[in-house]
Coordinates of N, CA, C and O in Angstrom, one line a residue:
Y1 N 0.8 -1.2 0.0 CA 0.0 0.0 0.0 C 0.9 1.3 0.0 O 0.5 2.3 -0.6
G2 N 2.0 1.2 0.7 CA 2.9 2.3 0.7 C 3.4 2.7 -0.6 O 3.5 3.9 -1.0
S3 N 3.8 1.7 -1.4 CA 4.3 2.0 -2.8 C 3.2 2.6 -3.6 O 3.4 3.5 -4.5
Y4 N 2.0 2.2 -3.4 CA 0.8 2.8 -4.1 C 0.6 4.2 -3.8 O 0.4 5.1 -4.6
L5 N 0.8 4.5 -2.5 CA 0.7 5.9 -2.0 C 1.7 6.8 -2.7 O 1.4 7.9 -3.2
V6 N 2.9 6.3 -2.8 CA 4.0 7.1 -3.4 C 3.7 7.2 -4.9 O 3.8 8.3 -5.5
W7 N 3.4 6.1 -5.6 CA 3.0 6.1 -7.0 C 1.9 7.1 -7.3 O 2.0 7.9 -8.2
K8 N 0.9 7.1 -6.5 CA -0.3 8.0 -6.7 C 0.1 9.4 -6.5 O -0.2 10.3 -7.3
E9 N 0.9 9.7 -5.5 CA 1.3 11.1 -5.2 C 2.2 11.7 -6.3 O 2.1 12.9 -6.6
L10 N 3.0 10.8 -6.9 CA 3.9 11.3 -7.9 C 3.4 11.2 -9.3 O 4.0 11.5 -10.3
G11 N 2.1 10.8 -9.4 CA 1.4 10.8 -10.7 C 1.8 9.6 -11.6 O 1.8 9.7 -12.8
G12 N 2.1 8.5 -11.0 CA 2.4 7.2 -11.7 C 3.8 7.1 -11.9 O 4.7 7.6 -11.2
F13 N 4.2 6.3 -13.0 CA 5.6 6.0 -13.3 C 6.2 7.2 -14.1 O 6.3 7.1 -15.3
T14 N 6.5 8.2 -13.4 CA 7.1 9.4 -14.0 C 8.6 9.5 -13.7 O 9.1 8.7 -13.0
Q15 N 9.3 10.5 -14.3 CA 10.7 10.6 -14.0 C 11.0 10.9 -12.6 O 12.0 10.4 -12.0
V16 N 10.1 11.6 -11.9 CA 10.2 11.9 -10.5 C 10.1 10.7 -9.6 O 10.8 10.5 -8.6
A17 N 9.3 9.7 -10.1 CA 9.1 8.5 -9.3 C 10.2 7.4 -9.5 O 10.2 6.4 -8.8
L18 N 11.1 7.7 -10.4 CA 12.1 6.7 -10.8 C 12.9 6.2 -9.5 O 13.1 5.0 -9.3
V19 N 13.5 7.1 -8.8 CA 14.3 6.8 -7.6 C 13.5 6.2 -6.5 O 13.8 5.1 -6.0
P20 N 12.4 6.8 -6.0 CA 11.7 6.2 -4.9 C 11.1 4.8 -5.2 O 11.2 3.9 -4.4
L21 N 10.5 4.6 -6.4 CA 9.9 3.3 -6.8 C 11.0 2.4 -7.2 O 10.9 1.1 -7.0
G22 N 12.1 2.9 -7.8 CA 13.2 2.0 -8.1 C 13.9 1.4 -6.9 O 14.2 0.2 -6.9
L23 N 14.1 2.2 -5.9 CA 14.6 1.7 -4.6 C 13.7 0.7 -4.0 O 14.1 -0.4 -3.5
Y24 N 12.4 0.9 -4.1 CA 11.4 0.0 -3.6 C 11.5 -1.4 -4.3 O 11.5 -2.4 -3.7
G25 N 11.6 -1.3 -5.6 CA 11.7 -2.5 -6.4 C 13.0 -3.3 -6.1 O 13.0 -4.5 -6.0
M26 N 14.1 -2.5 -5.9 CA 15.3 -3.2 -5.5 C 15.2 -3.9 -4.2 O 15.7 -5.0 -4.0
Q27 N 14.6 -3.2 -3.2 CA 14.5 -3.9 -1.9 C 13.6 -5.1 -1.9 O 13.8 -6.1 -1.2
L28 N 12.6 -5.0 -2.8 CA 11.7 -6.2 -3.0 C 12.5 -7.4 -3.6 O 12.4 -8.5 -3.1
A29 N 13.4 -7.1 -4.6 CA 14.2 -8.1 -5.2 C 15.2 -8.7 -4.2 O 15.4 -9.9 -4.1
L30 N 15.8 -7.8 -3.4 CA 16.8 -8.3 -2.4 C 16.1 -9.1 -1.3 O 16.6 -10.1 -0.9
N31 N 14.9 -8.7 -1.0 CA 14.1 -9.4 0.0 C 13.8 -10.8 -0.5 O 13.9 -11.8 0.2
W32 N 13.4 -10.9 -1.7 CA 13.1 -12.2 -2.3 C 14.3 -13.1 -2.4 O 14.3 -14.3 -2.2
A33 N 15.5 -12.5 -2.8 CA 16.7 -13.3 -3.0 C 17.3 -13.9 -1.8 O 18.0 -14.9 -1.8
W34 N 17.0 -13.3 -0.6 CA 17.6 -13.8 0.6 C 17.3 -15.3 0.9 O 18.2 -16.1 1.3
T35 N 16.0 -15.6 0.8 CA 15.6 -17.0 1.1 C 16.4 -18.1 0.3 O 16.9 -19.0 0.9
P36 N 16.4 -18.0 -1.0 CA 17.2 -19.0 -1.7 C 18.7 -19.0 -1.4 O 19.3 -20.1 -1.4
I37 N 19.2 -17.8 -1.1 CA 20.7 -17.7 -0.8 C 20.9 -18.4 0.5 O 21.8 -19.2 0.7
F38 N 20.1 -18.1 1.5 CA 20.3 -18.6 2.9 C 19.9 -20.1 3.0 O 20.7 -20.9 3.4
F39 N 18.7 -20.4 2.7 CA 18.1 -21.7 2.9 C 18.5 -22.7 1.7 O 18.7 -23.8 1.9
G40 N 18.4 -22.2 0.5 CA 18.7 -23.0 -0.7 C 20.1 -23.3 -0.9 O 20.5 -24.5 -1.0
A41 N 21.0 -22.3 -1.0 CA 22.4 -22.5 -1.3 C 23.2 -22.6 0.0 O 24.4 -23.0 -0.1
H42 N 22.7 -22.3 1.1 CA 23.4 -22.4 2.4 C 24.7 -21.6 2.4 O 25.7 -22.0 2.9
K43 N 24.6 -20.4 1.8 CA 25.7 -19.5 1.7 C 25.5 -18.4 2.8 O 24.9 -17.4 2.5
I44 N 26.0 -18.7 4.0 CA 25.8 -17.8 5.1 C 26.4 -16.5 5.0 O 25.8 -15.4 5.2
K45 N 27.7 -16.4 4.5 CA 28.3 -15.1 4.3 C 27.7 -14.3 3.3 O 27.5 -13.1 3.4
L46 N 27.3 -14.9 2.2 CA 26.7 -14.2 1.1 C 25.3 -13.7 1.5 O 24.9 -12.6 1.2
A47 N 24.6 -14.5 2.3 CA 23.3 -14.1 2.9 C 23.4 -12.9 3.8 O 22.6 -12.0 3.8
M48 N 24.5 -12.9 4.6 CA 24.8 -11.7 5.5 C 25.1 -10.5 4.7 O 24.5 -9.4 5.0
I49 N 25.9 -10.6 3.7 CA 26.1 -9.4 2.8 C 24.8 -8.9 2.2 O 24.5 -7.7 2.1
E50 N 24.0 -9.9 1.7 CA 22.7 -9.5 1.1 C 21.8 -8.9 2.1 O 21.1 -7.9 1.7
I51 N 21.7 -9.3 3.3 CA 20.8 -8.7 4.3 C 21.3 -7.3 4.7 O 20.5 -6.4 4.9
V52 N 22.6 -7.1 4.7 CA 23.1 -5.7 4.9 C 22.7 -4.8 3.8 O 22.3 -3.7 4.0
M53 N 22.9 -5.3 2.5 CA 22.4 -4.5 1.4 C 20.9 -4.2 1.4 O 20.5 -3.1 1.1
L54 N 20.2 -5.2 1.8 CA 18.7 -5.1 2.0 C 18.4 -4.0 3.0 O 17.5 -3.1 2.7
T55 N 19.0 -4.0 4.1 CA 18.8 -3.1 5.2 C 19.1 -1.6 4.7 O 18.3 -0.7 4.9
G56 N 20.2 -1.5 4.0 CA 20.5 -0.2 3.4 C 19.5 0.3 2.4 O 19.2 1.5 2.3
T57 N 19.1 -0.6 1.6 CA 18.1 -0.3 0.5 C 16.8 0.1 1.1 O 16.1 1.0 0.7
V58 N 16.3 -0.6 2.2 CA 15.1 -0.3 2.9 C 15.2 1.1 3.5 O 14.3 2.0 3.4
A59 N 16.4 1.4 4.1 CA 16.6 2.7 4.7 C 16.6 3.8 3.6 O 15.9 4.9 3.8
A60 N 17.2 3.6 2.5 CA 17.2 4.6 1.4 C 15.8 4.8 0.9 O 15.4 5.9 0.5
T61 N 15.1 3.7 0.8 CA 13.7 3.8 0.3 C 12.9 4.7 1.3 O 12.1 5.6 0.8
M62 N 13.0 4.5 2.5 CA 12.3 5.3 3.5 C 12.7 6.7 3.5 O 11.8 7.6 3.6
V63 N 14.0 7.0 3.3 CA 14.4 8.4 3.2 C 13.8 9.1 2.0 O 13.4 10.2 2.0
S64 N 13.8 8.3 0.9 CA 13.3 8.9 -0.4 C 11.8 9.1 -0.3 O 11.2 10.0 -1.0
W65 N 11.1 8.3 0.4 CA 9.6 8.3 0.5 C 9.1 9.4 1.5 O 8.0 9.9 1.3
Y66 N 9.9 9.7 2.5 CA 9.4 10.6 3.6 C 8.9 12.0 3.1 O 7.9 12.4 3.5
P67 N 9.6 12.6 2.2 CA 9.1 13.9 1.7 C 7.8 13.8 0.8 O 7.1 14.7 0.6
I68 N 7.6 12.6 0.3 CA 6.5 12.3 -0.6 C 5.2 11.9 0.2 O 4.2 12.5 0.0
S69 N 5.4 11.0 1.1 CA 4.3 10.5 1.9 C 4.8 10.0 3.2 O 5.4 8.9 3.3
R70 N 4.5 10.7 4.3 CA 4.9 10.2 5.6 C 4.2 8.9 6.0 O 4.7 8.0 6.6
T71 N 2.9 8.7 5.6 CA 2.2 7.5 5.8 C 2.9 6.3 5.2 O 3.0 5.3 5.8
A72 N 3.3 6.5 3.9 CA 4.0 5.4 3.2 C 5.3 5.0 4.0 O 5.6 3.8 4.1
T73 N 6.0 6.0 4.5 CA 7.2 5.8 5.2 C 6.9 5.0 6.5 O 7.6 4.1 6.8
L74 N 5.9 5.4 7.2 CA 5.6 4.8 8.4 C 5.1 3.3 8.2 O 5.3 2.5 9.0
L75 N 4.5 3.1 7.1 CA 4.1 1.7 6.7 C 5.4 0.8 6.5 O 5.3 -0.4 6.7
M76 N 6.4 1.4 6.0 CA 7.7 0.7 5.8 C 8.3 0.3 7.2 O 9.0 -0.7 7.3
V77 N 8.1 1.2 8.2 CA 8.6 0.9 9.5 C 8.0 -0.4 10.0 O 8.6 -1.3 10.6

């Protein structure tokens, strides 16, 4: 719902929405990738690196969303 609020506020997939929604898409991909890395491949160190990258991407997403929609940012928390 948070990504929808950002998308709606920025008028859809516009140039302005590229960074906030791109970061969101990246964190979704990283979130999805962690399970096969950790449980499937049993690559503990790689999974740790991936989770650190995920945490940074989530933080960057929240920072980029805050000026657009405080509600969307709070939903990410």
